[in-house]
């Protein structure tokens, strides 16, 4: 191969790299717009045409990045799950193992839920849309929720191992009850517009912790009395 071929190949590779990067950025922008739509009108409301209108792209341009409406929906589910983990899961991992981490997971979950009372939760709306419709979109939704549940169960199990809960605590039952609080909060606050729903959900979480024998409250430890100087 001639030496002069190398600059040409390098330039071609650079152009291809820039094109690929631009394509990834465009796809990310489309998914971001699709996620915004899905939280308002649901995954079933997504269409290539509606998304093309929102992003001011051609239908063929949007279609080229996904190939089908189903793949678009799955990409939205994956992006939602990534953001959920970034906001809820990973920050909580900075807390100590056991009850402090479990508290952080729930607090972060509540913080995100409080915002989604206006925008909507894709896990909840998606469950309503796809609960009885088998297929890749339902599988993607269920897998995301199951991944989150597994993380919560690990935190509960760690709390048991650390002695923060009674040794006979059933992590499956506890998770069921905690998840039920989030579902009830969405129903009460988003659908019924009941005042005080967030406070009741937080109170419900504390009730669950006490019922399972929580013996540590890192956020509310009493201050040690000052030593007398006498």
Tab-separated table of C-alpha atoms in Angstrom:
chain	number	residue	atom	x	y	z
A	1	UNK	CA	0.000	0.000	0.000
A	2	UNK	CA	1.317	3.420	-0.919
A	3	UNK	CA	2.238	5.814	1.863
A	4	UNK	CA	-0.150	8.396	0.413
A	5	UNK	CA	-3.059	6.015	1.088
A	6	UNK	CA	-2.761	6.483	4.861
A	7	UNK	CA	-3.820	10.177	5.002
A	8	UNK	CA	-6.826	9.324	2.808
A	9	UNK	CA	-7.858	6.429	5.037
A	10	UNK	CA	-7.351	8.557	8.155
A	11	UNK	CA	-9.511	11.351	6.746
A	12	UNK	CA	-12.210	8.859	5.730
A	13	UNK	CA	-12.188	7.283	9.196
A	14	UNK	CA	-12.474	10.730	10.794
A	15	UNK	CA	-15.468	11.602	8.584
A	16	UNK	CA	-17.134	8.296	9.395
A	17	UNK	CA	-16.468	8.841	13.108
A	18	UNK	CA	-18.044	12.305	12.994
A	19	UNK	CA	-21.037	10.961	11.083
A	20	UNK	CA	-21.500	8.160	13.614
A	21	UNK	CA	-21.240	10.600	16.518
A	22	UNK	CA	-23.751	12.920	14.880
A	23	UNK	CA	-26.065	9.972	14.262
A	24	UNK	CA	-25.864	8.945	17.929
A	25	UNK	CA	-26.557	12.507	19.037
A	26	UNK	CA	-29.559	12.710	16.716
A	27	UNK	CA	-30.906	9.401	17.991
A	28	UNK	CA	-30.448	10.545	21.594
A	29	UNK	CA	-32.351	13.752	20.827
A	30	UNK	CA	-35.185	11.752	19.255
A	31	UNK	CA	-35.378	9.427	22.277
A	32	UNK	CA	-35.419	12.433	24.603
A	33	UNK	CA	-38.323	13.952	22.682
A	34	UNK	CA	-40.090	10.581	22.572
A	35	UNK	CA	-39.726	10.177	26.328
A	36	UNK	CA	-41.280	13.590	26.861
A	37	UNK	CA	-44.218	12.598	24.674
A	38	UNK	CA	-44.604	9.172	26.289
A	39	UNK	CA	-44.941	10.630	29.792
A	40	UNK	CA	-47.828	12.755	28.497
A	41	UNK	CA	-49.656	10.453	26.079
A	42	UNK	CA	-48.257	7.009	26.951
A	43	UNK	CA	-46.095	4.609	24.992
A	44	UNK	CA	-49.040	3.639	22.814
A	45	UNK	CA	-49.458	7.255	21.789
A	46	UNK	CA	-45.980	7.320	20.276
A	47	UNK	CA	-45.772	7.200	16.526
A	48	UNK	CA	-43.063	7.906	13.977
A	49	UNK	CA	-45.261	10.627	12.503
A	50	UNK	CA	-45.918	12.414	15.802
A	51	UNK	CA	-42.247	12.256	16.704
A	52	UNK	CA	-41.199	13.567	13.295
A	53	UNK	CA	-43.490	16.552	13.843
A	54	UNK	CA	-42.102	17.279	17.312
A	55	UNK	CA	-38.459	16.946	16.249
A	56	UNK	CA	-39.063	18.681	12.902
A	57	UNK	CA	-37.572	15.735	11.055
A	58	UNK	CA	-38.897	13.680	8.202
A	59	UNK	CA	-40.681	10.420	8.964
A	60	UNK	CA	-38.011	8.545	7.032
A	61	UNK	CA	-35.303	10.293	9.077
A	62	UNK	CA	-36.866	9.187	12.372
A	63	UNK	CA	-37.594	5.705	11.053
A	64	UNK	CA	-33.977	5.249	9.961
A	65	UNK	CA	-32.813	5.450	13.587
A	66	UNK	CA	-35.224	2.826	14.922
A	67	UNK	CA	-36.691	0.758	12.109
A	68	UNK	CA	-40.042	0.297	13.811
A	69	UNK	CA	-42.428	1.884	16.269
A	70	UNK	CA	-41.819	-1.019	18.651
A	71	UNK	CA	-38.072	-0.415	18.707
A	72	UNK	CA	-38.754	3.263	19.380
A	73	UNK	CA	-40.932	2.325	22.358
A	74	UNK	CA	-38.276	-0.027	23.736
A	75	UNK	CA	-35.612	2.665	23.377
A	76	UNK	CA	-37.815	5.018	25.386
A	77	UNK	CA	-38.267	2.412	28.143
A	78	UNK	CA	-34.503	1.881	28.337
A	79	UNK	CA	-33.820	5.617	28.504
A	80	UNK	CA	-36.416	6.031	31.251
A	81	UNK	CA	-34.812	3.231	33.235
A	82	UNK	CA	-31.337	4.748	32.827
A	83	UNK	CA	-32.550	8.077	34.172
A	84	UNK	CA	-34.384	6.350	37.016
A	85	UNK	CA	-31.182	4.600	38.075
A	86	UNK	CA	-29.150	7.799	37.784
A	87	UNK	CA	-31.569	9.720	40.029
A	88	UNK	CA	-32.683	7.028	42.471
A	89	UNK	CA	-30.278	4.102	42.658
A	90	UNK	CA	-26.727	5.362	42.211
A	91	UNK	CA	-26.894	8.329	44.641
A	92	UNK	CA	-28.188	5.979	47.362
A	93	UNK	CA	-25.139	3.730	46.978
A	94	UNK	CA	-23.093	6.446	48.697
A	95	UNK	CA	-24.925	5.722	51.942
A	96	UNK	CA	-23.902	3.094	54.483
A	97	UNK	CA	-25.016	-0.468	53.884
A	98	UNK	CA	-28.314	-1.453	55.436
A	99	UNK	CA	-31.045	0.860	56.688
A	100	UNK	CA	-29.290	4.154	55.763
A	101	UNK	CA	-29.083	2.981	52.135
A	102	UNK	CA	-32.681	1.719	52.150
A	103	UNK	CA	-33.857	5.067	53.486
A	104	UNK	CA	-31.915	6.857	50.741
A	105	UNK	CA	-33.422	4.625	48.056
A	106	UNK	CA	-36.932	5.404	49.243
A	107	UNK	CA	-36.210	9.114	49.685
A	108	UNK	CA	-34.819	9.349	46.148
A	109	UNK	CA	-37.762	7.334	44.837
A	110	UNK	CA	-40.175	9.713	46.571
A	111	UNK	CA	-38.330	12.741	45.206
A	112	UNK	CA	-38.652	11.452	41.659
A	113	UNK	CA	-42.259	10.406	42.238
A	114	UNK	CA	-43.136	13.884	43.508
A	115	UNK	CA	-41.944	15.337	40.190
A	116	UNK	CA	-43.754	12.660	38.195
A	117	UNK	CA	-47.074	13.510	39.807
A	118	UNK	CA	-47.189	16.228	37.140
A	119	UNK	CA	-45.463	14.465	34.248
A	120	UNK	CA	-46.480	10.845	34.833
A	121	UNK	CA	-44.562	7.637	35.585
A	122	UNK	CA	-43.757	5.463	32.588
A	123	UNK	CA	-43.622	2.315	34.722
A	124	UNK	CA	-47.173	2.880	35.930
A	125	UNK	CA	-48.721	4.108	32.683
A	126	UNK	CA	-46.827	1.397	30.776
A	127	UNK	CA	-48.177	-1.281	33.103
A	128	UNK	CA	-51.716	-0.104	32.398
A	129	UNK	CA	-51.107	-0.152	28.652
A	130	UNK	CA	-49.192	-3.430	28.389
A	131	UNK	CA	-50.224	-5.537	31.398
A	132	UNK	CA	-52.172	-7.963	29.190
A	133	UNK	CA	-50.244	-7.502	25.953
A	134	UNK	CA	-47.267	-9.869	25.684
A	135	UNK	CA	-44.359	-8.784	23.523
A	136	UNK	CA	-40.982	-7.022	23.538
A	137	UNK	CA	-42.297	-3.701	24.885
A	138	UNK	CA	-44.014	-5.356	27.837
A	139	UNK	CA	-40.876	-7.440	28.433
A	140	UNK	CA	-38.704	-4.310	28.484
A	141	UNK	CA	-41.033	-2.612	30.967
A	142	UNK	CA	-41.289	-5.656	33.233
A	143	UNK	CA	-37.525	-6.228	33.151
A	144	UNK	CA	-36.863	-2.624	34.192
A	145	UNK	CA	-39.264	-2.805	37.125
A	146	UNK	CA	-37.914	-6.203	38.196
A	147	UNK	CA	-34.357	-4.831	38.129
A	148	UNK	CA	-35.418	-2.026	40.455
A	149	UNK	CA	-37.279	-4.422	42.743
A	150	UNK	CA	-34.182	-6.622	42.952
A	151	UNK	CA	-32.138	-3.611	44.083
A	152	UNK	CA	-34.690	-2.782	46.771
A	153	UNK	CA	-34.737	-6.382	47.989
A	154	UNK	CA	-30.940	-6.378	48.255
A	155	UNK	CA	-31.138	-3.252	50.395
A	156	UNK	CA	-33.774	-4.844	52.622
A	157	UNK	CA	-31.732	-8.045	52.934
A	158	UNK	CA	-28.634	-6.005	53.817
A	159	UNK	CA	-30.655	-4.206	56.496
A	160	UNK	CA	-31.617	-7.583	57.964
A	161	UNK	CA	-28.006	-8.781	57.840
A	162	UNK	CA	-26.852	-5.596	59.577
A	163	UNK	CA	-29.368	-6.179	62.366
A	164	UNK	CA	-31.469	-3.149	61.440
A	165	UNK	CA	-34.600	-5.307	61.019
A	166	UNK	CA	-35.876	-8.397	62.769
A	167	UNK	CA	-34.134	-11.542	61.537
A	168	UNK	CA	-37.423	-13.073	60.363
A	169	UNK	CA	-38.275	-10.102	58.112
A	170	UNK	CA	-39.737	-11.198	54.771
A	171	UNK	CA	-38.064	-8.965	52.167
A	172	UNK	CA	-40.627	-9.881	49.502
A	173	UNK	CA	-43.494	-8.772	51.727
A	174	UNK	CA	-41.731	-5.608	52.798
A	175	UNK	CA	-40.973	-4.661	49.192
A	176	UNK	CA	-44.615	-5.297	48.277
A	177	UNK	CA	-45.760	-2.905	50.980
A	178	UNK	CA	-43.230	-0.192	50.105
A	179	UNK	CA	-44.044	-0.413	46.404
A	180	UNK	CA	-47.713	-0.213	47.331
A	181	UNK	CA	-47.054	3.182	48.926
A	182	UNK	CA	-45.702	4.554	45.646
A	183	UNK	CA	-48.651	3.201	43.671
A	184	UNK	CA	-51.112	4.612	46.194
A	185	UNK	CA	-49.342	7.972	46.110
A	186	UNK	CA	-49.748	8.218	42.335
A	187	UNK	CA	-53.429	7.322	42.584
A	188	UNK	CA	-54.170	9.656	45.488
A	189	UNK	CA	-52.106	12.650	44.386
A	190	UNK	CA	-52.247	12.429	40.583
A	191	UNK	CA	-55.741	11.043	40.027
A	192	UNK	CA	-57.746	12.062	43.111
A	193	UNK	CA	-55.690	15.221	43.834
A	194	UNK	CA	-55.797	14.371	47.538
A	195	UNK	CA	-53.883	16.909	49.656
A	196	UNK	CA	-51.239	15.555	51.986
A	197	UNK	CA	-50.661	12.356	49.988
A	198	UNK	CA	-46.865	12.757	49.968
A	199	UNK	CA	-46.747	13.200	53.739
A	200	UNK	CA	-48.941	10.119	54.193
A	201	UNK	CA	-46.645	8.067	51.949
A	202	UNK	CA	-43.619	9.108	53.990
A	203	UNK	CA	-45.477	8.318	57.211
A	204	UNK	CA	-46.452	4.954	55.759
A	205	UNK	CA	-42.802	4.145	55.066
A	206	UNK	CA	-41.852	4.930	58.662
A	207	UNK	CA	-44.725	2.740	59.870
A	208	UNK	CA	-43.421	-0.139	57.749
A	209	UNK	CA	-39.906	0.272	59.135
A	210	UNK	CA	-41.166	0.230	62.721
A	211	UNK	CA	-43.366	-2.786	62.100
A	212	UNK	CA	-40.353	-4.732	60.853
A	213	UNK	CA	-38.373	-3.821	63.948
A	214	UNK	CA	-36.160	-1.011	62.660
A	215	UNK	CA	-33.780	-0.147	65.446
A	216	UNK	CA	-31.679	2.525	63.786
A	217	UNK	CA	-32.667	5.965	62.566
A	218	UNK	CA	-29.512	7.612	61.157
A	219	UNK	CA	-31.324	10.789	60.199
A	220	UNK	CA	-32.657	11.397	63.701
A	221	UNK	CA	-30.070	10.219	66.220
A	222	UNK	CA	-30.335	12.086	69.524
A	223	UNK	CA	-27.468	14.418	70.329
A	224	UNK	CA	-25.135	13.316	73.101
A	225	UNK	CA	-25.426	15.445	76.247
A	226	UNK	CA	-22.535	17.824	76.784
A	227	UNK	CA	-20.071	16.824	79.489
A	228	UNK	CA	-20.115	18.954	82.587
A	229	UNK	CA	-17.080	21.159	83.081
A	230	UNK	CA	-17.591	21.217	86.825
